[in-house]
Amino acid sequence: MILLKELQIKNFRSHSDSKIEFDTGINLIAGRNGAGKSSILEAILVSFYGLKPAGLRKNDLVRVNSSGYSLNLTFYLNGEKLTISRKSNGESILTGKEIVEGDSNITEWVERHICPAHVFTGAIYVRQGEIDSIIRDDESRERIIKQITRIEDYENAWKNLGTVIRMLEREKERLKEFLRQEEEIKRRKKEKEEEVAKAKSEIERLQDLEKRLSEELEGLKIRLKELEDYKTRLELLKKQENSQLQEIRGLEERLKGLEKQLEEANERIADLEKMTQEAEELRPKAERFLTLEKLLTEISLAIKELEKEEKKLAEKLAGINAQIKKAEEDSNRLEEVRRRIEELEKELVEFESSYKLLETLRAKIERLQSLKAKLDEKSLTPEKVEKLYSLLSKAREEEKEIDEKLKKLTAKKSSLKTRGKQLKKAVEELKSAEGSCPVCGRELDDEHRKKILVEYKEEMRKIVEELARAEEVEKTLKEKLEKIEKTLAKQEAVLKYKQMVEEINGLEEELSAHDIEKLTAESEEYKRIRERLDGLRGQQKVLLSSAGKLDELKNQRREIEELLKEIENKKQDLYKRVEEEDFKSLEELEKEVKRLREYHNRWLGLKDSAKRLEDEVKRREKLEREIAETKIDLDKANEELKAIRAQIDDLLEVYSENEHRRLNEEYLKKSKELSGLKSRLEILKESLQTAEKDLNFLKEQLAKMDEYKRKVDVFEKTAIPELTKIREKFRKYRNLIAESSMREVERYASEIFEELTEGKYSGIRLKKVTERGKEKLKVFVVYQGEEREIGFLSGGEIIALGLAFRLALSMFMIRGRIPLLILDEPTPFLDEERRRKLVDVTTNYLRKIPQVIIVSHDEELKDAADRVIFVDSQGGVSRVRYVEAQ
């Protein structure tokens, strides 16, 4: 026996993280379409059997924006607790007394210990629309019955045997058609043999001709190679001749250029000799210029630096004199400032205690002002806040009273509804009861039945009136509660204002013990005196610093005066150096330097003449050597040209261009003839290969003739007759299986239908009836010993018949009692009346099955359920919650 306990779903379909707990009895999974109800059933199926039996793909099951799903199904099997954990990445495990790992291993274990997948999906898992199909029409009913009992598989096997026999018949006719071509194939074989012999003879003749032409071409090729070598050597020598001529012309041009350069070098040497002599004459004056210019530069720069330093020291001396004067004045003011500081320090002590006290109270004063400002913003006073708080307290008390009343009303309504259901059920039982009374057990007669019915109906009327009154009271209480909730919505704000008022009262009481106005005035006077005192202390500090620097400033003034004397002495020393060079003043030295600068500049332009003269003489010597070498190279090149021309004359005696052209044309003609011959040979060889292939194919076809004759004989005498006999036997066996299955389903359905109709009908009959030339499976019910068509049944009885058939099919597949039943949307195609009937049937019969799981969006089924699991969708994510079953 199997019992589902708990299912945990993560990132599966629309479920992000859901936990579903199952119990014995009827478990209803309710919710709107698209909320994710059926996904729970898919998760159960995948947990047991993986993806294949469900016909699902992993990518269709993984929730959007998730990497993979995980399922954990806990269940009891014959009292043992087991858990199957499956993940989309293949990491799956079954835990219990034994541990099984891997998707395929778990599926194999489930099929072996619980039931095969097709039994689960046919017997335990009733898919949407199956009950409706059973009661809709004969054709739909027959299709469902054949599909679940697998009679359909036997019919398909019988049809497949017929297909095999027809295929063998077609193959036999194809082989016979081929055997009729035997004579034609023999004639074509003879023609191909003649064609092959003719092609081989022609190929031999052409191969002899090819050999002769190849030998002639080889002789021509040798002679052409010899002439080609002569031609190549001749062309090479002519290229060398041209190259040698270009070299000779180049040497002649080079010789002319070198001779011209030699002439120009001699002219430059003459000019440089004159310039070298002039440079020697100017050298003493240039050297005198450099000496005097250096002296002038050094003295001018030194005097300039000394004058610059002298100016800085003079400016610094003036500043120090000003500071000395100010320090003497600050020293005189210092005593007056000290006296005024002592006076103000005495005044400050008088107001210090008031200032310190006010500082300790300042935070409380500011807090009081802030709280009063917040109340003013809301137009509130302490009196108004107290009134609001009083109303709030009253509302809380009223809310508590109304909650208690509503709880009592809910309990009363629940009790009245339960009693109403009990009375309704008792009335129904009394109406159909016979023999003894189902209420008190005494003998039941019409008077007693009528009396109890009147009493029960009167009690039911009172219950309806009491429920109506309770509804009115509940409505009134809820209206009051709604108003109270509006008041309580302001609870947080009122409590905050109440706290503010209490804090204001405390602060005002604490501050009333002090004269705040007096403390404020004395505190302001304290701050004014302290500011003046701080200013005077700053002045004192500055005056002390200034007076303390007086001695230091006087020392600095003496040092600067000494430095100015030293600078004047250094300037006098520099003027003496000018006089030592026989110049009366610095200006006279400047005039002499200016006069000598012209001689120095001319000397600078001529000082490198001696070096340039030396370089030019060396260059002339080099040119003279190059001219001699070039003349030697020119004589050598003329000799080489004569030798090349002699070799050209020798080759022209043994090479003829006309003979070379004639032999080339003859070679091309014979090559073309040989190429055509080879092409003909290739075509003939290809034709020979094709003919030989065709000949081999024809030989193979003739060889297959005997084999095909044997196959035809086997088909006609053995295979087809035997398969026909087997098919006929299988047809009889199929009919026996179908008849046996129908009788078993009929038996189960009869028992269930009889129980559902409380014995009104004693059975169901399944019969094959021919209507309009077509065989149909018809259903009849047995009423008082007679068979009646199902049109005789009421709407509720039709629903009972559909449920009986579907449960019978489940019992047929699992061979007995149903331990677990899963119904997926059993009512979507039923009208309102039939849905109500199904609820009644479900309530009365399905409780005999240990565990039932129903998925539906119909409100009526809630009354039949022991446990209601509600599924809704929020932002595309399925949410699971539990509601109390009525």
CSV table of N, CA and C in Angstrom, one decimal, residues 267-277 608-610 612-614 616:
chain,number,residue,atom,x,y,z
A,267,GLU,N,93.2,74.5,-58.0
A,267,GLU,CA,92.8,75.9,-57.8
A,267,GLU,C,92.5,76.2,-56.3
A,268,ARG,N,91.8,75.3,-55.6
A,268,ARG,CA,91.4,75.5,-54.2
A,268,ARG,C,92.7,75.5,-53.3
A,269,ILE,N,93.7,74.7,-53.7
A,269,ILE,CA,95.0,74.7,-52.9
A,269,ILE,C,95.7,76.1,-53.0
A,270,ALA,N,95.7,76.7,-54.1
A,270,ALA,CA,96.3,78.0,-54.3
A,270,ALA,C,95.6,79.1,-53.4
A,271,ASP,N,94.3,79.0,-53.4
A,271,ASP,CA,93.5,80.0,-52.5
A,271,ASP,C,93.8,79.8,-51.0
A,272,LEU,N,93.9,78.5,-50.6
A,272,LEU,CA,94.0,78.2,-49.2
A,272,LEU,C,95.4,78.6,-48.7
A,273,GLU,N,96.4,78.6,-49.6
A,273,GLU,CA,97.8,78.9,-49.2
A,273,GLU,C,97.8,80.4,-48.8
A,274,LYS,N,97.1,81.3,-49.6
A,274,LYS,CA,97.0,82.7,-49.3
A,274,LYS,C,96.3,83.0,-48.0
A,275,MET,N,95.1,82.3,-47.7
A,275,MET,CA,94.4,82.5,-46.5
A,275,MET,C,95.1,82.0,-45.3
A,276,THR,N,96.0,81.0,-45.3
A,276,THR,CA,96.8,80.5,-44.2
A,276,THR,C,97.8,81.6,-43.8
A,277,GLN,N,98.4,82.3,-44.7
A,277,GLN,CA,99.4,83.3,-44.4
A,277,GLN,C,98.7,84.5,-43.7
A,608,ASP,N,91.0,78.0,-39.7
A,608,ASP,CA,91.0,76.6,-40.1
A,608,ASP,C,91.7,76.5,-41.5
A,609,SER,N,92.2,77.5,-42.1
A,609,SER,CA,92.7,77.4,-43.5
A,609,SER,C,93.9,76.4,-43.6
A,610,ALA,N,94.8,76.4,-42.6
A,610,ALA,CA,95.9,75.4,-42.7
A,610,ALA,C,95.4,74.0,-42.7
A,612,ARG,N,92.4,73.0,-43.7
A,612,ARG,CA,91.7,72.7,-44.9
A,612,ARG,C,92.7,72.5,-46.1
A,613,LEU,N,93.8,73.3,-46.0
A,613,LEU,CA,94.9,73.2,-47.1
A,613,LEU,C,95.5,71.8,-47.0
A,614,GLU,N,95.7,71.3,-45.8
A,614,GLU,CA,96.3,69.9,-45.7
A,614,GLU,C,95.3,68.9,-46.2
A,616,GLU,N,93.0,69.3,-48.5
A,616,GLU,CA,92.8,69.4,-49.9
A,616,GLU,C,94.0,68.8,-50.7
